Amino acid sequence: MDLREHLRGWWARARALSAAHPPAVDIGVALLVQAAMTMPFVVPRPDGVAPATWSAYGLTTLTVIPLIWRRRAPLAVLFAILATSALYRLALPEGPGQPLPYTGLVIVYTIAVLSPPWKRLVTGILALVTVPLSVWLNTGTARELTFSFFVFAAAYVFGRLTDARQRAHRVEAEQAAARERARIAREMHDILSHAVSLMIVQAEAGPVAVRTAPERAEAAFDAISETGRDAMAQLRRMLGVLREGDEPGGAPRAPQPGLAGLPELLDRVRTSGLDVVYGTAGPVRALTDATGTTVFRIVQEALTNTVRHADARTVSVQLTYTERDTDIRVTDDGRGPRSGPGVGHGLVGIRERAAAHGGTAVTGPGPDGRGFEVRVRIPVPTTAEAAEVAR
C-alpha cells in the first residue's frame, strides 16, 4: 500500500510538473524519440549492409527536431516530418532503417489529442496516401502495409482516448468546484442567517428592555456582540481552510463546529428569549467530523427558522442514536409553516445537507398538529466507510 501511494504521489507530481512546463515535456519527448532512433546506428550491422554514417544520423535527427513544436503547431510539424522523412529516403535509400515510425506515431497521437476535427481529417487523408507510398518504397509487402496501418490507427485511437479522459477529468474538476462553491455558500448562509436572526431579535427587544428592565437590556446587547463575534470567528475559520498555505497572520485552520458546539449554540439561542430543551436518546456514539458538522448545521438552521418565522416560545432539540442512524428532531410550539419572502430556503438547505450524507429530511406540523417539526435521519458510516472518508 505504501509503495502504491508513493507511486501515485510521484505520478501526480510528474503530471503537475508536465502541465506547468509543456515545452520541457516536448523537448523530453524529442530526446526520447532521438534515443530510440539512435539504436540502429550503435548496434553492429550485418555484413553486406551499408554502414551507418554521420550524414544518415544527421538526417535522422532532422526528422526528430520538429517534435519540439508538436503542441504549438501539430499539423505543421506533421508536414515537416513528412518532408524530412522523404528527404532521408531519397538521399539515403540504403541507410539504416527503423523498426517503428517513431516520429510519425508521436505526431499522429498529438494531433488526435489536441487538434480539431478538420486537422484530424487532414491527418487521416495524408496517412492513407503516405503509408502505402512509404511501404512501396521500402519492402512493398502486404505484411508491412497492414502493420503500418495498424500502428498508426492505434496511435490515433490512443490519442482520442486520452482526449476523452482529459475532458472527463475537466468535467469532474468543474463539478467538484461547483459542489465546493455550493457547500461554501451553504455554510456562509447558515452562519450569517443564524447570527443575523439572533441579533435582530435581541436588537428589537433591547429598547423595550431599556425602559422596563435595564439589566436585561445590558444582557441583550452583550448577546448581540457575542453572536457577532462568534459569526466572525466561524467565517474566519471557514475561509482560513480555503487558503493555499499558512500565511503569516492568516486565519487559523480550526475544524468546523460539531456536536461539542451544540450546548454553546443552544445557549446563544436562549438569549433571544426562546426556551430551548435539549435531550438525547440511545447510546451516544462519536460521529465523524463531517457528520458532526452536518448535525450541528441542521440544528442551527432549524433553530434559525424557529427564531425568524415561528414566533415560538419553546423549542425542543432531540438527538436519537440508533445502531445505524442518527435522528435529529427539532420541534417548536410556534405558528407552523408559512410562505413568504425568504421562507423555505433554510429547509432546502437542511434537505441538501441530509441528502449529502445519504439521509432524509421531513418537515411538517408537530406531533399534536400544532407548531412545526423538522425530522432528519442520517446514516452512521461503518468503520470502513469512515476510514475511507478520512483517507
mmCIF file of C-alpha atoms in Angstrom:
data_model
loop_
_atom_site.group_PDB
_atom_site.id
_atom_site.type_symbol
_atom_site.label_atom_id
_atom_site.label_comp_id
_atom_site.label_asym_id
_atom_site.label_seq_id
_atom_site.Cartn_x
_atom_site.Cartn_y
_atom_site.Cartn_z
ATOM 1 C CA MET A 1 0.000 0.000 0.000
ATOM 2 C CA ASP A 2 2.804 2.403 0.878
ATOM 3 C CA LEU A 3 4.545 1.685 -2.438
ATOM 4 C CA ARG A 4 1.355 2.292 -4.393
ATOM 5 C CA GLU A 5 0.717 5.562 -2.567
ATOM 6 C CA HIS A 6 4.321 6.587 -3.209
ATOM 7 C CA LEU A 7 3.984 5.798 -6.925
ATOM 8 C CA ARG A 8 0.622 7.572 -7.059
ATOM 9 C CA GLY A 9 2.149 10.640 -5.443
ATOM 10 C CA TRP A 10 5.124 10.548 -7.782
ATOM 11 C CA TRP A 11 2.815 10.272 -10.801
ATOM 12 C CA ALA A 12 0.680 13.175 -9.570
ATOM 13 C CA ARG A 13 3.779 15.354 -9.115
ATOM 14 C CA ALA A 14 5.049 14.382 -12.564
ATOM 15 C CA ARG A 15 1.713 15.328 -14.159
ATOM 16 C CA ALA A 16 1.660 18.637 -12.317
ATOM 17 C CA LEU A 17 5.214 19.354 -13.467
ATOM 18 C CA SER A 18 4.397 18.471 -17.070
ATOM 19 C CA ALA A 19 1.294 20.678 -17.003
ATOM 20 C CA ALA A 20 3.359 23.576 -15.649
ATOM 21 C CA HIS A 21 6.197 23.210 -18.209
ATOM 22 C CA PRO A 22 4.842 21.924 -21.574
ATOM 23 C CA PRO A 23 7.934 22.989 -23.641
ATOM 24 C CA ALA A 24 10.210 20.997 -21.329
ATOM 25 C CA VAL A 25 7.988 17.946 -21.805
ATOM 26 C CA ASP A 26 8.100 18.329 -25.603
ATOM 27 C CA ILE A 27 11.891 18.560 -25.514
ATOM 28 C CA GLY A 28 11.980 15.450 -23.341
ATOM 29 C CA VAL A 29 9.747 13.568 -25.789
ATOM 30 C CA ALA A 30 12.003 14.609 -28.686
ATOM 31 C CA LEU A 31 15.089 13.409 -26.807
ATOM 32 C CA LEU A 32 13.412 10.097 -26.026
ATOM 33 C CA VAL A 33 12.475 9.591 -29.678
ATOM 34 C CA GLN A 34 16.008 10.540 -30.700
ATOM 35 C CA ALA A 35 17.403 7.914 -28.321
ATOM 36 C CA ALA A 36 15.121 5.260 -29.831
ATOM 37 C CA MET A 37 16.109 6.218 -33.403
ATOM 38 C CA THR A 38 19.792 6.114 -32.453
ATOM 39 C CA MET A 39 19.696 2.373 -31.748
ATOM 40 C CA PRO A 40 20.199 1.229 -35.386
ATOM 41 C CA PHE A 41 23.304 3.421 -35.556
ATOM 42 C CA VAL A 42 25.010 1.950 -32.491
ATOM 43 C CA VAL A 43 24.222 -1.770 -32.774
ATOM 44 C CA PRO A 44 26.501 -3.869 -35.011
ATOM 45 C CA ARG A 45 25.281 -4.097 -38.610
ATOM 46 C CA PRO A 46 25.253 -7.384 -40.596
ATOM 47 C CA ASP A 47 27.845 -7.996 -43.284
ATOM 48 C CA GLY A 48 26.925 -6.718 -46.708
ATOM 49 C CA VAL A 49 24.760 -3.918 -45.345
ATOM 50 C CA ALA A 50 25.738 -0.320 -45.941
ATOM 51 C CA PRO A 51 27.432 1.197 -42.866
ATOM 52 C CA ALA A 52 25.725 3.817 -40.741
ATOM 53 C CA THR A 53 27.170 7.237 -41.493
ATOM 54 C CA TRP A 54 27.131 10.560 -39.706
ATOM 55 C CA SER A 55 25.209 12.091 -42.581
ATOM 56 C CA ALA A 56 22.499 9.453 -42.157
ATOM 57 C CA TYR A 57 22.402 10.154 -38.431
ATOM 58 C CA GLY A 58 22.130 13.893 -39.096
ATOM 59 C CA LEU A 59 19.153 13.385 -41.395
ATOM 60 C CA THR A 60 17.554 11.153 -38.764
ATOM 61 C CA THR A 61 17.960 13.902 -36.188
ATOM 62 C CA LEU A 62 16.415 16.344 -38.643
ATOM 63 C CA THR A 63 13.197 14.313 -38.618
ATOM 64 C CA VAL A 64 13.063 14.448 -34.815
ATOM 65 C CA ILE A 65 13.688 18.160 -34.206
ATOM 66 C CA PRO A 66 10.182 19.306 -35.316
ATOM 67 C CA LEU A 67 8.670 17.360 -32.404
ATOM 68 C CA ILE A 68 9.772 20.192 -30.107
ATOM 69 C CA TRP A 69 6.900 22.260 -31.562
ATOM 70 C CA ARG A 70 4.365 19.411 -31.691
ATOM 71 C CA ARG A 71 1.828 21.108 -29.379
ATOM 72 C CA ARG A 72 2.122 24.621 -30.754
ATOM 73 C CA ALA A 73 1.736 23.669 -34.443
ATOM 74 C CA PRO A 74 0.948 19.945 -34.749
ATOM 75 C CA LEU A 75 -0.141 19.991 -38.393
ATOM 76 C CA ALA A 76 2.932 21.979 -39.462
ATOM 77 C CA VAL A 77 5.109 19.504 -37.559
ATOM 78 C CA LEU A 78 3.399 16.651 -39.419
ATOM 79 C CA PHE A 79 4.279 18.202 -42.794
ATOM 80 C CA ALA A 80 7.846 18.857 -41.593
ATOM 81 C CA ILE A 81 8.256 15.212 -40.546
ATOM 82 C CA LEU A 82 6.878 14.013 -43.888
ATOM 83 C CA ALA A 83 9.303 16.300 -45.725
ATOM 84 C CA THR A 84 12.383 15.303 -43.715
ATOM 85 C CA SER A 85 11.463 11.605 -43.877
ATOM 86 C CA ALA A 86 11.102 11.846 -47.686
ATOM 87 C CA LEU A 87 14.478 13.603 -47.868
ATOM 88 C CA TYR A 88 16.061 10.814 -45.829
ATOM 89 C CA ARG A 89 14.515 8.114 -48.026
ATOM 90 C CA LEU A 90 15.547 9.793 -51.304
ATOM 91 C CA ALA A 91 19.055 10.785 -50.177
ATOM 92 C CA LEU A 92 19.919 7.561 -48.339
ATOM 93 C CA PRO A 93 17.894 4.682 -49.752
ATOM 94 C CA GLU A 94 20.312 2.203 -48.165
ATOM 95 C CA GLY A 95 20.530 3.955 -44.808
ATOM 96 C CA PRO A 96 19.717 2.240 -41.515
ATOM 97 C CA GLY A 97 16.004 1.649 -41.165
ATOM 98 C CA GLN A 98 13.843 1.922 -38.066
ATOM 99 C CA PRO A 99 11.675 -0.797 -36.501
ATOM 100 C CA LEU A 100 8.866 1.741 -35.952
ATOM 101 C CA PRO A 101 7.993 5.160 -37.430
ATOM 102 C CA TYR A 102 8.500 6.856 -34.061
ATOM 103 C CA THR A 103 8.149 10.473 -35.158
ATOM 104 C CA GLY A 104 5.031 9.764 -37.194
ATOM 105 C CA LEU A 105 3.379 7.894 -34.331
ATOM 106 C CA VAL A 106 4.109 10.706 -31.864
ATOM 107 C CA ILE A 107 2.702 13.440 -34.092
ATOM 108 C CA VAL A 108 -0.399 11.409 -35.022
ATOM 109 C CA TYR A 109 -1.064 10.840 -31.314
ATOM 110 C CA THR A 110 -0.559 14.565 -30.605
ATOM 111 C CA ILE A 111 -2.962 15.620 -33.370
ATOM 112 C CA ALA A 112 -5.552 13.124 -32.108
ATOM 113 C CA VAL A 113 -5.327 14.631 -28.613
ATOM 114 C CA LEU A 114 -5.088 18.357 -29.331
ATOM 115 C CA SER A 115 -6.402 19.168 -32.795
ATOM 116 C CA PRO A 116 -9.919 19.981 -34.035
ATOM 117 C CA PRO A 117 -11.792 17.586 -36.354
ATOM 118 C CA TRP A 118 -10.664 19.176 -39.650
ATOM 119 C CA LYS A 119 -6.984 18.759 -38.751
ATOM 120 C CA ARG A 120 -7.609 15.160 -37.761
ATOM 121 C CA LEU A 121 -9.345 14.628 -41.114
ATOM 122 C CA VAL A 122 -6.337 16.049 -42.989
ATOM 123 C CA THR A 123 -4.069 13.764 -40.987
ATOM 124 C CA GLY A 124 -6.177 10.719 -41.899
ATOM 125 C CA ILE A 125 -6.100 11.589 -45.609
ATOM 126 C CA LEU A 126 -2.325 12.069 -45.507
ATOM 127 C CA ALA A 127 -1.929 8.711 -43.749
ATOM 128 C CA LEU A 128 -3.988 6.948 -46.431
ATOM 129 C CA VAL A 129 -1.652 8.403 -49.078
ATOM 130 C CA THR A 130 1.767 8.368 -47.437
ATOM 131 C CA VAL A 131 1.649 4.995 -45.653
ATOM 132 C CA PRO A 132 1.162 2.909 -48.848
ATOM 133 C CA LEU A 133 3.751 5.078 -50.647
ATOM 134 C CA SER A 134 6.288 4.560 -47.867
ATOM 135 C CA VAL A 135 5.671 0.802 -47.840
ATOM 136 C CA TRP A 136 6.067 0.676 -51.633
ATOM 137 C CA LEU A 137 9.435 2.467 -51.397
ATOM 138 C CA ASN A 138 10.560 0.104 -48.611
ATOM 139 C CA THR A 139 9.515 -3.581 -48.895
ATOM 140 C CA GLY A 140 6.274 -3.378 -50.839
ATOM 141 C CA THR A 141 4.798 -6.248 -48.833
ATOM 142 C CA ALA A 142 1.240 -6.574 -47.614
ATOM 143 C CA ARG A 143 2.590 -7.506 -44.180
ATOM 144 C CA GLU A 144 4.351 -4.174 -43.746
ATOM 145 C CA LEU A 145 1.323 -2.290 -45.111
ATOM 146 C CA THR A 146 -1.023 -3.992 -42.637
ATOM 147 C CA PHE A 147 1.364 -3.421 -39.744
ATOM 148 C CA SER A 148 1.863 0.261 -40.626
ATOM 149 C CA PHE A 149 -1.850 0.965 -40.808
ATOM 150 C CA PHE A 150 -2.342 -0.861 -37.507
ATOM 151 C CA VAL A 151 0.268 1.108 -35.537
ATOM 152 C CA PHE A 152 -0.885 4.468 -36.896
ATOM 153 C CA ALA A 153 -4.522 3.619 -36.172
ATOM 154 C CA ALA A 154 -3.522 2.543 -32.656
ATOM 155 C CA ALA A 155 -1.697 5.857 -32.091
ATOM 156 C CA TYR A 156 -4.765 7.794 -33.265
ATOM 157 C CA VAL A 157 -7.203 5.777 -31.133
ATOM 158 C CA PHE A 158 -4.953 6.107 -28.088
ATOM 159 C CA GLY A 159 -4.862 9.867 -28.656
ATOM 160 C CA ARG A 160 -8.642 10.109 -28.852
ATOM 161 C CA LEU A 161 -8.993 8.057 -25.662
ATOM 162 C CA THR A 162 -6.533 10.389 -23.935
ATOM 163 C CA ASP A 163 -8.559 13.404 -25.068
ATOM 164 C CA ALA A 164 -11.769 11.801 -23.776
ATOM 165 C CA ARG A 165 -10.144 11.067 -20.431
ATOM 166 C CA GLN A 166 -8.841 14.629 -20.124
ATOM 167 C CA ARG A 167 -12.286 16.002 -20.937
ATOM 168 C CA ALA A 168 -13.830 13.749 -18.286
ATOM 169 C CA HIS A 169 -11.265 14.955 -15.740
ATOM 170 C CA ARG A 170 -12.034 18.583 -16.585
ATOM 171 C CA VAL A 171 -15.773 17.997 -16.211
ATOM 172 C CA GLU A 172 -15.192 16.199 -12.922
ATOM 173 C CA ALA A 173 -12.994 19.046 -11.673
ATOM 174 C CA GLU A 174 -15.629 21.621 -12.678
ATOM 175 C CA GLN A 175 -18.358 19.638 -10.929
ATOM 176 C CA ALA A 176 -16.201 19.310 -7.811
ATOM 177 C CA ALA A 177 -15.562 23.067 -7.863
ATOM 178 C CA ALA A 178 -19.297 23.729 -8.246
ATOM 179 C CA ARG A 179 -20.078 21.421 -5.325
ATOM 180 C CA GLU A 180 -17.446 23.178 -3.212
ATOM 181 C CA ARG A 181 -18.858 26.597 -4.108
ATOM 182 C CA ALA A 182 -22.331 25.386 -3.148
ATOM 183 C CA ARG A 183 -21.003 23.985 0.134
ATOM 184 C CA ILE A 184 -19.257 27.264 0.992
ATOM 185 C CA ALA A 185 -22.358 29.264 0.091
ATOM 186 C CA ARG A 186 -24.483 26.988 2.273
ATOM 187 C CA GLU A 187 -22.058 27.301 5.200
ATOM 188 C CA MET A 188 -21.976 31.093 4.903
ATOM 189 C CA HIS A 189 -25.764 31.234 4.639
ATOM 190 C CA ASP A 190 -26.165 29.154 7.800
ATOM 191 C CA ILE A 191 -23.626 31.178 9.777
ATOM 192 C CA LEU A 192 -24.874 34.597 8.711
ATOM 193 C CA SER A 193 -28.585 33.739 8.794
ATOM 194 C CA HIS A 194 -28.332 32.352 12.298
ATOM 195 C CA ALA A 195 -26.251 35.245 13.625
ATOM 196 C CA VAL A 196 -28.303 37.993 11.989
ATOM 197 C CA SER A 197 -31.603 36.445 13.108
ATOM 198 C CA LEU A 198 -30.495 36.339 16.735
ATOM 199 C CA MET A 199 -29.050 39.853 16.542
ATOM 200 C CA ILE A 200 -32.314 41.209 15.102
ATOM 201 C CA VAL A 201 -34.371 39.594 17.845
ATOM 202 C CA GLN A 202 -32.050 40.955 20.532
ATOM 203 C CA ALA A 203 -31.925 44.424 18.940
ATOM 204 C CA GLU A 204 -35.718 44.614 18.766
ATOM 205 C CA ALA A 205 -36.022 43.584 22.410
ATOM 206 C CA GLY A 206 -33.286 45.969 23.576
ATOM 207 C CA PRO A 207 -35.212 49.285 23.509
ATOM 208 C CA VAL A 208 -38.142 47.752 25.394
ATOM 209 C CA ALA A 209 -35.793 46.294 27.997
ATOM 210 C CA VAL A 210 -34.031 49.653 28.431
ATOM 211 C CA ARG A 211 -37.289 51.192 29.623
ATOM 212 C CA THR A 212 -38.535 48.292 31.731
ATOM 213 C CA ALA A 213 -35.522 46.216 32.837
ATOM 214 C CA PRO A 214 -32.117 47.842 32.237
ATOM 215 C CA GLU A 215 -30.269 44.724 33.394
ATOM 216 C CA ARG A 216 -31.995 42.711 30.663
ATOM 217 C CA ALA A 217 -31.066 45.340 28.086
ATOM 218 C CA GLU A 218 -27.422 45.022 29.030
ATOM 219 C CA ALA A 219 -27.653 41.244 28.645
ATOM 220 C CA ALA A 220 -29.311 41.671 25.236
ATOM 221 C CA PHE A 221 -26.556 43.942 23.974
ATOM 222 C CA ASP A 222 -23.931 41.519 25.322
ATOM 223 C CA ALA A 223 -25.682 38.730 23.449
ATOM 224 C CA ILE A 224 -25.629 40.767 20.234
ATOM 225 C CA SER A 225 -21.886 41.383 20.489
ATOM 226 C CA GLU A 226 -21.205 37.743 21.418
ATOM 227 C CA THR A 227 -23.266 36.483 18.474
ATOM 228 C CA GLY A 228 -21.453 38.824 16.090
ATOM 229 C CA ARG A 229 -18.034 37.774 17.362
ATOM 230 C CA ASP A 230 -18.945 34.105 17.063
ATOM 231 C CA ALA A 231 -20.159 34.591 13.479
ATOM 232 C CA MET A 232 -16.940 36.402 12.577
ATOM 233 C CA ALA A 233 -14.874 33.625 14.148
ATOM 234 C CA GLN A 234 -16.755 30.935 12.216
ATOM 235 C CA LEU A 235 -16.412 32.811 8.926
ATOM 236 C CA ARG A 236 -12.707 33.424 9.539
ATOM 237 C CA ARG A 237 -12.241 29.754 10.400
ATOM 238 C CA MET A 238 -14.083 28.566 7.291
ATOM 239 C CA LEU A 239 -12.280 30.936 4.932
ATOM 240 C CA GLY A 240 -8.962 30.033 6.522
ATOM 241 C CA VAL A 241 -9.390 26.471 5.298
ATOM 242 C CA LEU A 242 -9.531 27.794 1.743
ATOM 243 C CA ARG A 243 -6.092 29.386 1.906
ATOM 244 C CA GLU A 244 -3.412 27.757 -0.216
ATOM 245 C CA GLY A 245 -0.797 27.934 2.509
ATOM 246 C CA ASP A 246 -0.286 29.071 6.050
ATOM 247 C CA GLU A 247 0.388 32.757 5.559
ATOM 248 C CA PRO A 248 1.719 34.853 8.451
ATOM 249 C CA GLY A 249 -1.230 36.314 10.273
ATOM 250 C CA GLY A 250 -3.672 34.201 8.263
ATOM 251 C CA ALA A 251 -6.818 32.695 9.651
ATOM 252 C CA PRO A 252 -6.293 29.554 11.745
ATOM 253 C CA ARG A 253 -7.273 26.240 10.191
ATOM 254 C CA ALA A 254 -9.537 25.128 13.020
ATOM 255 C CA PRO A 255 -12.110 22.384 12.426
ATOM 256 C CA GLN A 256 -15.751 23.187 11.704
ATOM 257 C CA PRO A 257 -18.123 23.034 14.688
ATOM 258 C CA GLY A 258 -19.541 19.648 15.665
ATOM 259 C CA LEU A 259 -21.609 18.066 18.412
ATOM 260 C CA ALA A 260 -19.352 19.609 21.049
ATOM 261 C CA GLY A 261 -20.540 23.050 19.919
ATOM 262 C CA LEU A 262 -24.258 22.319 20.385
ATOM 263 C CA PRO A 263 -24.502 23.478 24.048
ATOM 264 C CA GLU A 264 -22.971 26.857 23.184
ATOM 265 C CA LEU A 265 -25.305 27.175 20.186
ATOM 266 C CA LEU A 266 -28.348 26.445 22.352
ATOM 267 C CA ASP A 267 -27.202 28.954 24.965
ATOM 268 C CA ARG A 268 -26.978 31.685 22.315
ATOM 269 C CA VAL A 269 -30.488 30.883 21.129
ATOM 270 C CA ARG A 270 -31.763 31.051 24.729
ATOM 271 C CA THR A 271 -30.549 34.649 24.958
ATOM 272 C CA SER A 272 -33.249 35.558 22.421
ATOM 273 C CA GLY A 273 -35.900 34.611 24.990
ATOM 274 C CA LEU A 274 -36.670 31.223 23.436
ATOM 275 C CA ASP A 275 -36.894 28.302 25.877
ATOM 276 C CA VAL A 276 -34.694 25.566 24.385
ATOM 277 C CA VAL A 277 -34.983 21.980 25.660
ATOM 278 C CA TYR A 278 -32.208 19.597 24.646
ATOM 279 C CA GLY A 279 -32.050 15.833 25.089
ATOM 280 C CA THR A 280 -30.537 12.656 23.704
ATOM 281 C CA ALA A 281 -31.708 9.063 23.496
ATOM 282 C CA GLY A 282 -29.874 5.841 22.828
ATOM 283 C CA PRO A 283 -26.177 5.110 23.318
ATOM 284 C CA VAL A 284 -24.265 8.266 22.412
ATOM 285 C CA ARG A 285 -21.530 7.497 19.890
ATOM 286 C CA ALA A 286 -18.715 9.515 18.370
ATOM 287 C CA LEU A 287 -19.503 10.720 14.843
ATOM 288 C CA THR A 288 -17.103 11.551 12.064
ATOM 289 C CA ASP A 289 -16.133 15.214 11.772
ATOM 290 C CA ALA A 290 -18.211 15.626 8.597
ATOM 291 C CA THR A 291 -21.304 14.035 10.143
ATOM 292 C CA GLY A 292 -20.908 16.005 13.360
ATOM 293 C CA THR A 293 -20.676 19.264 11.420
ATOM 294 C CA THR A 294 -23.779 18.319 9.437
ATOM 295 C CA VAL A 295 -25.758 17.625 12.623
ATOM 296 C CA PHE A 296 -24.627 20.969 14.065
ATOM 297 C CA ARG A 297 -25.607 22.899 10.925
ATOM 298 C CA ILE A 298 -29.004 21.187 10.664
ATOM 299 C CA VAL A 299 -29.839 22.044 14.270
ATOM 300 C CA GLN A 300 -28.526 25.581 13.749
ATOM 301 C CA GLU A 301 -30.657 26.133 10.647
ATOM 302 C CA ALA A 302 -33.761 24.637 12.248
ATOM 303 C CA LEU A 303 -33.350 26.949 15.255
ATOM 304 C CA THR A 304 -32.756 29.907 12.954
ATOM 305 C CA ASN A 305 -36.047 29.167 11.176
ATOM 306 C CA THR A 306 -37.787 28.996 14.550
ATOM 307 C CA VAL A 307 -36.372 32.344 15.668
ATOM 308 C CA ARG A 308 -37.130 34.085 12.365
ATOM 309 C CA HIS A 309 -40.505 32.671 11.391
ATOM 310 C CA ALA A 310 -42.213 30.625 14.109
ATOM 311 C CA ASP A 311 -42.941 33.214 16.827
ATOM 312 C CA ALA A 312 -42.474 30.299 19.243
ATOM 313 C CA ARG A 313 -41.907 30.237 22.972
ATOM 314 C CA THR A 314 -40.400 26.766 23.293
ATOM 315 C CA VAL A 315 -38.342 24.578 21.012
ATOM 316 C CA SER A 316 -37.166 21.044 21.642
ATOM 317 C CA VAL A 317 -33.968 19.552 20.168
ATOM 318 C CA GLN A 318 -33.759 15.764 20.414
ATOM 319 C CA LEU A 319 -30.918 13.561 19.138
ATOM 320 C CA THR A 320 -31.613 9.820 18.969
ATOM 321 C CA TYR A 321 -28.771 7.388 18.342
ATOM 322 C CA THR A 322 -29.638 4.002 16.868
ATOM 323 C CA GLU A 323 -27.443 1.226 15.586
ATOM 324 C CA ARG A 324 -27.395 2.542 12.016
ATOM 325 C CA ASP A 325 -28.737 6.111 12.187
ATOM 326 C CA THR A 326 -28.616 9.426 13.997
ATOM 327 C CA ASP A 327 -32.059 11.010 14.197
ATOM 328 C CA ILE A 328 -32.478 14.758 14.687
ATOM 329 C CA ARG A 329 -35.817 16.219 15.745
ATOM 330 C CA VAL A 330 -36.371 19.942 16.255
ATOM 331 C CA THR A 331 -39.934 20.825 17.334
ATOM 332 C CA ASP A 332 -41.345 24.249 18.253
ATOM 333 C CA ASP A 333 -44.719 25.445 19.505
ATOM 334 C CA GLY A 334 -44.981 28.318 17.056
ATOM 335 C CA ARG A 335 -47.494 29.112 14.359
ATOM 336 C CA GLY A 336 -46.319 26.400 11.996
ATOM 337 C CA PRO A 337 -45.229 26.553 8.374
ATOM 338 C CA ARG A 338 -45.996 29.603 6.309
ATOM 339 C CA SER A 339 -44.945 31.105 2.999
ATOM 340 C CA GLY A 340 -43.391 34.394 2.095
ATOM 341 C CA PRO A 341 -40.113 36.034 1.006
ATOM 342 C CA GLY A 342 -37.132 34.198 2.403
ATOM 343 C CA VAL A 343 -39.235 31.404 3.913
ATOM 344 C CA GLY A 344 -38.216 27.906 2.835
ATOM 345 C CA HIS A 345 -34.572 28.499 1.942
ATOM 346 C CA GLY A 346 -33.401 27.107 5.269
ATOM 347 C CA LEU A 347 -35.494 23.965 4.832
ATOM 348 C CA VAL A 348 -33.961 23.440 1.402
ATOM 349 C CA GLY A 349 -30.516 23.705 2.955
ATOM 350 C CA ILE A 350 -31.456 21.142 5.617
ATOM 351 C CA ARG A 351 -32.652 18.693 2.961
ATOM 352 C CA GLU A 352 -29.493 19.217 0.925
ATOM 353 C CA ARG A 353 -27.271 18.568 3.935
ATOM 354 C CA ALA A 354 -29.154 15.405 4.828
ATOM 355 C CA ALA A 355 -29.064 14.138 1.233
ATOM 356 C CA ALA A 356 -25.317 14.774 1.017
ATOM 357 C CA HIS A 357 -24.859 12.129 3.755
ATOM 358 C CA GLY A 358 -27.420 9.707 2.327
ATOM 359 C CA GLY A 359 -30.082 10.810 4.789
ATOM 360 C CA THR A 360 -33.624 12.112 4.617
ATOM 361 C CA ALA A 361 -35.383 15.201 5.968
ATOM 362 C CA VAL A 362 -39.110 15.556 6.642
ATOM 363 C CA THR A 363 -40.818 18.758 7.759
ATOM 364 C CA GLY A 364 -44.361 19.421 8.853
ATOM 365 C CA PRO A 365 -46.658 20.106 11.804
ATOM 366 C CA GLY A 366 -45.660 18.954 15.280
ATOM 367 C CA PRO A 367 -46.916 15.726 16.887
ATOM 368 C CA ASP A 368 -50.125 17.358 18.159
ATOM 369 C CA GLY A 369 -50.798 19.132 14.874
ATOM 370 C CA ARG A 370 -49.505 22.421 16.214
ATOM 371 C CA GLY A 371 -46.186 24.146 15.793
ATOM 372 C CA PHE A 372 -43.572 22.918 13.368
ATOM 373 C CA GLU A 373 -41.169 19.980 13.352
ATOM 374 C CA VAL A 374 -38.026 19.101 11.422
ATOM 375 C CA ARG A 375 -37.120 15.403 11.385
ATOM 376 C CA VAL A 376 -33.797 14.328 9.863
ATOM 377 C CA ARG A 377 -32.284 10.851 9.720
ATOM 378 C CA ILE A 378 -28.588 10.479 8.849
ATOM 379 C CA PRO A 379 -26.990 7.036 8.401
ATOM 380 C CA VAL A 380 -23.983 6.375 10.617
ATOM 381 C CA PRO A 381 -20.986 5.368 8.464
ATOM 382 C CA THR A 382 -19.465 1.970 9.144
ATOM 383 C CA THR A 383 -15.877 1.747 10.359
ATOM 384 C CA ALA A 384 -14.653 1.001 6.834
ATOM 385 C CA GLU A 385 -16.683 3.866 5.351
ATOM 386 C CA ALA A 386 -15.422 6.308 7.985
ATOM 387 C CA ALA A 387 -11.831 5.221 7.327
ATOM 388 C CA GLU A 388 -12.332 5.733 3.588
ATOM 389 C CA VAL A 389 -13.750 9.242 4.136
ATOM 390 C CA ALA A 390 -10.864 10.110 6.435
ATOM 391 C CA ARG A 391 -8.356 8.850 3.879
#
